[in-house]
Amino acid sequence: EYVLNARGINIFTCQWSHLNFEPKALIFLCHGTGTRLAQDGFVVHRMDYEGHGKSSGLQGYISSFDDIVVDSYKVLCKIHGGAIVLMLHRREPTFWDGAILVALICKMVEDMKPQPIVILTLSKLSNVIPLWRIIPNEDIIDRAIKSEEWREEVRNNHYCYKGKPRVKTGYEIFIASLDMKAILISYRNQIVLSDVNVQKNQQHLLSQNIVKIHVDTHAHILLVTLPFIIVHGSDDDVTDPTSKDKTLKLYPGMCHALTSGEPKENIDIVFSDIVKWLNERVSSIS
């Protein structure tokens, strides 16, 4: 089913369910597939973001991270993940009963962080040549996925964007993934980063949009009131694993794509913990 958003873009939505089970609960995915959870008795709904998967829009283009959050809110309440989940919770704190965050980007791995001059350049170019695909990047598929078979499947899937990141997309994703400490320091010092050696007239280039998005996600993670579980691989080479009901499960030796790119026995372990966590919360709510 397609849902038309406020910008005239058709957003693809889908559902997984098990015909032989009475549904335990509804699960809404911001990223990924729901087959496995449906097998365990949950009804799973998902949408593809604008420009991604089967949704319409320019492929691989994100004009605003806020647009994705608004789409997710409107679509999921009618029927690229963790930050959007937390932003949705901030928008409607009492609507959701819990959250599962897989390899949450609380902090970028150091060797994947752009240099400060690159950030400043992107902040200018994102409004001048937003659609250009010129951001250099290594093959993240190799870093995120351990299974060779799954790597090839992803590479051969024409719904998966595999080109260089567009300027605006790269900028939006980066500013949504700065670590909490940098966010708090930036906010406290009015967007003046102490480790960036630039002229004073360049310091304002880290726009208010950065503060807005960052404060809406990671800077307020301690204020999240819904129960959540974070599952993270200790060998995740893409993101850095750092309410009263907050659970962190760290899996030694596993990479970023915990629920799809690992060997089957590892995927089974992760889903077993997720389903156990869900069942415990469903029972307590019931």
Tab-separated table of C-alpha atoms in Angstrom:
chain	number	residue	atom	x	y	z
A	1	GLU	CA	0.000	0.000	0.000
A	2	TYR	CA	1.172	3.532	-0.776
A	3	VAL	CA	0.478	6.614	1.356
A	4	LEU	CA	0.783	10.100	-0.162
A	5	ASN	CA	2.793	12.442	2.060
A	6	ALA	CA	2.456	16.226	2.340
A	7	ARG	CA	5.164	16.749	-0.304
A	8	GLY	CA	3.330	14.669	-2.923
A	9	ILE	CA	5.598	11.627	-2.542
A	10	ASN	CA	4.166	8.105	-2.492
A	11	ILE	CA	5.466	6.302	0.611
A	12	PHE	CA	5.514	2.507	0.388
A	13	THR	CA	4.114	0.616	3.384
A	14	CYS	CA	3.801	-3.104	4.069
A	15	GLN	CA	2.819	-5.584	6.765
A	16	TRP	CA	3.894	-9.008	8.027
A	17	SER	CA	1.652	-11.257	10.142
A	18	HIS	CA	1.179	-14.933	10.987
A	19	LEU	CA	-2.229	-16.273	9.993
A	20	ASN	CA	-2.226	-18.997	12.654
A	21	PHE	CA	-1.390	-16.775	15.653
A	22	GLU	CA	-3.472	-14.342	17.652
A	23	PRO	CA	-1.340	-11.168	17.461
A	24	LYS	CA	0.627	-10.446	20.639
A	25	ALA	CA	1.292	-6.812	19.770
A	26	LEU	CA	1.905	-4.385	16.913
A	27	ILE	CA	5.475	-3.558	15.896
A	28	PHE	CA	6.328	-0.607	13.653
A	29	LEU	CA	9.674	-0.752	11.858
A	30	CYS	CA	11.593	2.325	10.742
A	31	HIS	CA	14.141	0.103	9.025
A	32	GLY	CA	14.427	-3.583	8.125
A	33	THR	CA	12.095	-6.517	7.501
A	34	GLY	CA	9.574	-8.090	9.849
A	35	THR	CA	9.382	-11.730	8.737
A	36	ARG	CA	11.166	-13.114	11.780
A	37	LEU	CA	9.083	-11.183	14.314
A	38	ALA	CA	5.860	-12.144	12.515
A	39	GLN	CA	6.816	-15.796	12.966
A	40	ASP	CA	6.871	-15.162	16.717
A	41	GLY	CA	3.312	-13.863	16.768
A	42	PHE	CA	3.709	-10.116	16.236
A	43	VAL	CA	2.042	-8.020	13.526
A	44	VAL	CA	4.762	-5.905	11.916
A	45	HIS	CA	4.271	-2.730	9.857
A	46	ARG	CA	7.001	-0.909	7.937
A	47	MET	CA	7.507	1.971	5.533
A	48	ASP	CA	10.258	2.932	3.090
A	49	TYR	CA	11.626	6.451	3.476
A	50	GLU	CA	11.260	8.969	0.652
A	51	GLY	CA	13.839	8.209	-2.052
A	52	HIS	CA	14.546	4.779	-0.598
A	53	GLY	CA	13.270	1.275	-1.300
A	54	LYS	CA	9.922	1.246	-3.101
A	55	SER	CA	8.898	4.775	-2.125
A	56	SER	CA	9.001	7.457	-4.798
A	57	GLY	CA	11.328	10.454	-4.788
A	58	LEU	CA	14.892	10.979	-5.961
A	59	GLN	CA	16.828	7.829	-5.087
A	60	GLY	CA	19.158	8.205	-2.140
A	61	TYR	CA	18.150	11.814	-1.449
A	62	ILE	CA	17.197	13.201	1.978
A	63	SER	CA	16.350	16.893	1.867
A	64	SER	CA	15.615	17.069	5.584
A	65	PHE	CA	15.891	14.555	8.400
A	66	ASP	CA	12.776	16.145	9.888
A	67	ASP	CA	10.797	15.166	6.769
A	68	ILE	CA	11.545	11.497	7.453
A	69	VAL	CA	10.395	11.859	11.042
A	70	VAL	CA	7.145	13.559	9.994
A	71	ASP	CA	6.447	10.850	7.391
A	72	SER	CA	7.163	8.101	9.918
A	73	TYR	CA	4.888	9.741	12.474
A	74	LYS	CA	1.939	10.188	10.109
A	75	VAL	CA	2.248	6.822	8.351
A	76	LEU	CA	2.985	4.673	11.390
A	77	CYS	CA	0.317	6.285	13.536
A	78	LYS	CA	-2.185	5.545	10.784
A	79	ILE	CA	-1.440	2.058	10.424
A	80	HIS	CA	18.358	4.583	8.392
A	81	GLY	CA	16.194	3.786	12.238
A	82	GLY	CA	17.226	4.535	15.859
A	83	ALA	CA	17.398	8.328	15.744
A	84	ILE	CA	14.008	8.431	14.014
A	85	VAL	CA	12.533	6.111	16.652
A	86	LEU	CA	13.727	8.421	19.431
A	87	MET	CA	12.449	11.487	17.568
A	88	LEU	CA	9.056	9.804	17.151
A	89	HIS	CA	8.995	9.144	20.886
A	90	ARG	CA	9.767	12.805	21.577
A	91	ARG	CA	6.876	13.799	19.309
A	92	GLU	CA	4.379	11.438	21.006
A	93	PRO	CA	5.880	10.262	24.340
A	94	THR	CA	2.871	8.154	25.386
A	95	PHE	CA	1.952	6.580	22.040
A	96	TRP	CA	4.587	3.804	21.978
A	97	ASP	CA	5.023	1.095	24.617
A	98	GLY	CA	8.672	0.286	23.858
A	99	ALA	CA	11.476	0.454	21.294
A	100	ILE	CA	14.078	-1.901	19.815
A	101	LEU	CA	17.222	-0.096	18.638
A	102	VAL	CA	19.550	-2.185	16.476
A	103	ALA	CA	23.123	-0.811	16.214
A	104	LEU	CA	21.985	2.665	17.242
A	105	ILE	CA	24.197	5.473	15.946
A	106	CYS	CA	25.001	7.309	19.177
A	107	LYS	CA	28.500	7.999	17.925
A	108	MET	CA	30.367	7.556	14.643
A	109	VAL	CA	33.398	5.309	14.532
A	110	GLU	CA	36.424	7.626	14.615
A	111	ASP	CA	37.930	6.629	11.255
A	112	MET	CA	34.598	7.294	9.507
A	113	LYS	CA	34.181	10.823	10.857
A	114	PRO	CA	34.713	13.568	8.262
A	115	GLN	CA	37.393	16.159	8.949
A	116	PRO	CA	36.127	19.502	10.356
A	117	ILE	CA	36.901	21.286	7.082
A	118	VAL	CA	34.740	18.715	5.260
A	119	ILE	CA	31.831	19.425	7.606
A	120	LEU	CA	32.148	23.157	7.027
A	121	THR	CA	32.310	22.635	3.270
A	122	LEU	CA	29.261	20.365	3.309
A	123	SER	CA	27.284	22.918	5.292
A	124	LYS	CA	27.776	25.346	2.390
A	125	LEU	CA	27.457	22.925	-0.522
A	126	SER	CA	24.323	21.213	0.825
A	127	ASN	CA	22.287	24.295	-0.078
A	128	VAL	CA	24.050	24.951	-3.396
A	129	ILE	CA	24.461	21.519	-5.005
A	130	PRO	CA	22.317	19.282	-2.747
A	131	LEU	CA	21.718	16.583	-5.377
A	132	TRP	CA	25.313	16.020	-6.475
A	133	ARG	CA	26.754	12.604	-5.681
A	134	ILE	CA	30.317	13.605	-4.869
A	135	ILE	CA	30.894	12.534	-1.258
A	136	PRO	CA	33.712	9.968	-1.219
A	137	ASN	CA	32.891	6.846	0.744
A	138	GLU	CA	34.209	3.334	1.131
A	139	ASP	CA	32.103	0.224	0.595
A	140	ILE	CA	30.072	0.191	3.803
A	141	ILE	CA	28.532	-3.143	2.815
A	142	ASP	CA	31.830	-4.869	3.577
A	143	ARG	CA	32.061	-3.148	6.965
A	144	ALA	CA	28.457	-3.703	8.005
A	145	ILE	CA	27.783	-7.245	6.774
A	146	LYS	CA	29.784	-10.322	7.719
A	147	SER	CA	27.969	-12.848	5.510
A	148	GLU	CA	29.387	-12.979	1.960
A	149	GLU	CA	26.088	-14.344	0.654
A	150	TRP	CA	24.122	-11.457	2.140
A	151	ARG	CA	26.652	-8.919	0.853
A	152	GLU	CA	26.036	-10.103	-2.695
A	153	GLU	CA	22.279	-10.092	-2.200
A	154	VAL	CA	22.404	-6.476	-1.037
A	155	ARG	CA	24.661	-5.474	-3.938
A	156	ASN	CA	22.288	-7.103	-6.435
A	157	ASN	CA	19.144	-5.545	-4.940
A	158	HIS	CA	18.211	-2.599	-7.155
A	159	TYR	CA	16.101	-1.108	-4.346
A	160	CYS	CA	19.260	-0.569	-2.280
A	161	TYR	CA	21.032	2.699	-3.061
A	162	LYS	CA	24.710	1.975	-3.690
A	163	GLY	CA	26.053	5.168	-5.276
A	164	LYS	CA	28.046	7.917	-3.617
A	165	PRO	CA	26.003	9.827	-1.030
A	166	ARG	CA	24.348	12.992	-2.304
A	167	VAL	CA	25.684	16.168	-0.705
A	168	LYS	CA	22.506	17.051	1.191
A	169	THR	CA	21.868	13.452	2.215
A	170	GLY	CA	25.372	13.049	3.586
A	171	TYR	CA	25.105	16.297	5.511
A	172	GLU	CA	21.708	15.445	7.008
A	173	ILE	CA	22.863	11.984	8.083
A	174	PHE	CA	26.056	13.349	9.601
A	175	ILE	CA	24.380	16.033	11.677
A	176	ALA	CA	21.919	13.420	12.937
A	177	SER	CA	24.717	11.169	14.169
A	178	LEU	CA	27.139	13.374	16.092
A	179	ASP	CA	27.945	11.921	19.481
A	180	MET	CA	26.172	13.208	22.593
A	181	LYS	CA	29.204	14.914	24.091
A	182	ALA	CA	29.858	16.962	20.960
A	183	ILE	CA	26.191	17.929	20.831
A	184	LEU	CA	26.125	19.157	24.402
A	185	ILE	CA	29.412	21.049	24.021
A	186	SER	CA	28.244	22.600	20.744
A	187	TYR	CA	24.899	23.604	22.223
A	188	ARG	CA	26.429	25.033	25.397
A	189	ASN	CA	29.020	27.015	23.454
A	190	GLN	CA	26.485	28.210	20.862
A	191	ILE	CA	27.821	26.042	18.063
A	192	VAL	CA	31.480	26.886	18.572
A	193	LEU	CA	33.498	23.652	18.549
A	194	SER	CA	36.712	24.084	20.501
A	195	ASP	CA	38.685	21.614	18.393
A	196	VAL	CA	37.899	23.239	15.038
A	197	ASN	CA	40.600	25.763	14.144
A	198	VAL	CA	38.692	28.134	11.902
A	199	GLN	CA	38.254	31.867	11.618
A	200	LYS	CA	35.527	33.382	13.798
A	201	ASN	CA	33.483	34.360	10.795
A	202	GLN	CA	33.308	30.686	9.747
A	203	GLN	CA	32.120	29.297	13.062
A	204	HIS	CA	28.484	30.152	12.396
A	205	LEU	CA	28.481	27.705	9.464
A	206	LEU	CA	27.525	24.891	11.826
A	207	SER	CA	23.924	25.928	11.464
A	208	GLN	CA	21.070	25.978	13.957
A	209	ASN	CA	19.699	22.975	12.101
A	210	ILE	CA	22.510	20.901	13.615
A	211	VAL	CA	21.509	21.889	17.128
A	212	LYS	CA	17.841	21.282	16.434
A	213	ILE	CA	18.310	17.748	15.152
A	214	HIS	CA	20.967	16.734	17.632
A	215	VAL	CA	19.185	18.044	20.669
A	216	ASP	CA	16.040	16.271	19.471
A	217	THR	CA	17.872	12.921	19.493
A	218	HIS	CA	21.030	12.045	21.356
A	219	ALA	CA	21.389	15.007	23.703
A	220	HIS	CA	18.092	14.005	25.304
A	221	ILE	CA	18.469	10.226	25.257
A	222	LEU	CA	18.468	10.187	29.066
A	223	LEU	CA	15.025	11.836	28.989
A	224	VAL	CA	13.511	8.960	26.984
A	225	THR	CA	10.730	7.515	29.111
A	226	LEU	CA	9.649	4.443	27.149
A	227	PRO	CA	11.292	1.039	27.729
A	228	PHE	CA	13.906	0.186	25.117
A	229	ILE	CA	16.545	-2.393	24.293
A	230	ILE	CA	19.702	-1.648	22.303
A	231	VAL	CA	21.401	-4.570	20.552
A	232	HIS	CA	24.905	-3.874	19.296
A	233	GLY	CA	27.831	-5.864	17.910
A	234	SER	CA	31.175	-5.375	19.659
A	235	ASP	CA	32.911	-5.460	16.261
A	236	ASP	CA	30.491	-2.953	14.703
A	237	ASP	CA	32.722	-0.979	12.353
A	238	VAL	CA	30.086	1.613	11.483
A	239	THR	CA	28.650	2.887	14.788
A	240	ASP	CA	30.227	3.129	18.234
A	241	PRO	CA	28.408	1.234	21.050
A	242	THR	CA	28.428	3.497	23.872
A	243	SER	CA	13.854	5.432	31.248
A	244	LYS	CA	14.561	3.201	34.021
A	245	ASP	CA	13.851	0.290	31.674
A	246	LYS	CA	16.853	0.521	29.359
A	247	THR	CA	18.657	-2.642	28.238
A	248	LEU	CA	21.936	-2.912	26.332
A	249	LYS	CA	22.924	-6.235	24.767
A	250	LEU	CA	26.459	-6.292	23.371
A	251	TYR	CA	27.354	-9.247	21.125
A	252	PRO	CA	31.079	-10.092	20.999
A	253	GLY	CA	32.506	-10.383	17.505
A	254	MET	CA	29.335	-9.319	15.681
A	255	CYS	CA	29.231	-6.522	13.094
A	256	HIS	CA	26.749	-3.736	12.279
A	257	ALA	CA	24.048	-5.739	10.436
A	258	LEU	CA	23.123	-7.859	13.451
A	259	THR	CA	19.757	-9.079	12.208
A	260	SER	CA	20.673	-9.847	8.603
A	261	GLY	CA	24.398	-9.803	7.842
A	262	GLU	CA	25.626	-12.301	10.434
A	263	PRO	CA	25.750	-16.114	10.212
A	264	LYS	CA	22.387	-17.736	10.977
A	265	GLU	CA	23.395	-18.876	14.460
A	266	ASN	CA	24.317	-15.294	15.410
A	267	ILE	CA	21.092	-13.880	13.968
A	268	ASP	CA	19.143	-16.467	15.973
A	269	ILE	CA	20.840	-15.301	19.185
A	270	VAL	CA	19.983	-11.643	18.534
A	271	PHE	CA	16.357	-12.332	17.622
A	272	SER	CA	15.983	-14.647	20.608
A	273	ASP	CA	16.953	-11.778	22.916
A	274	ILE	CA	14.690	-9.317	21.075
A	275	VAL	CA	11.669	-11.651	21.202
A	276	LYS	CA	12.314	-12.439	24.882
A	277	TRP	CA	12.425	-8.711	25.654
A	278	LEU	CA	9.205	-8.118	23.678
A	279	ASN	CA	7.358	-11.004	25.329
A	280	GLU	CA	8.285	-9.751	28.800
A	281	ARG	CA	6.962	-6.254	28.029
A	282	VAL	CA	3.810	-7.546	26.329
A	283	SER	CA	3.063	-9.698	29.384
A	284	SER	CA	3.557	-6.789	31.779
A	285	ILE	CA	1.330	-4.492	29.694
A	286	SER	CA	-1.364	-7.157	29.433
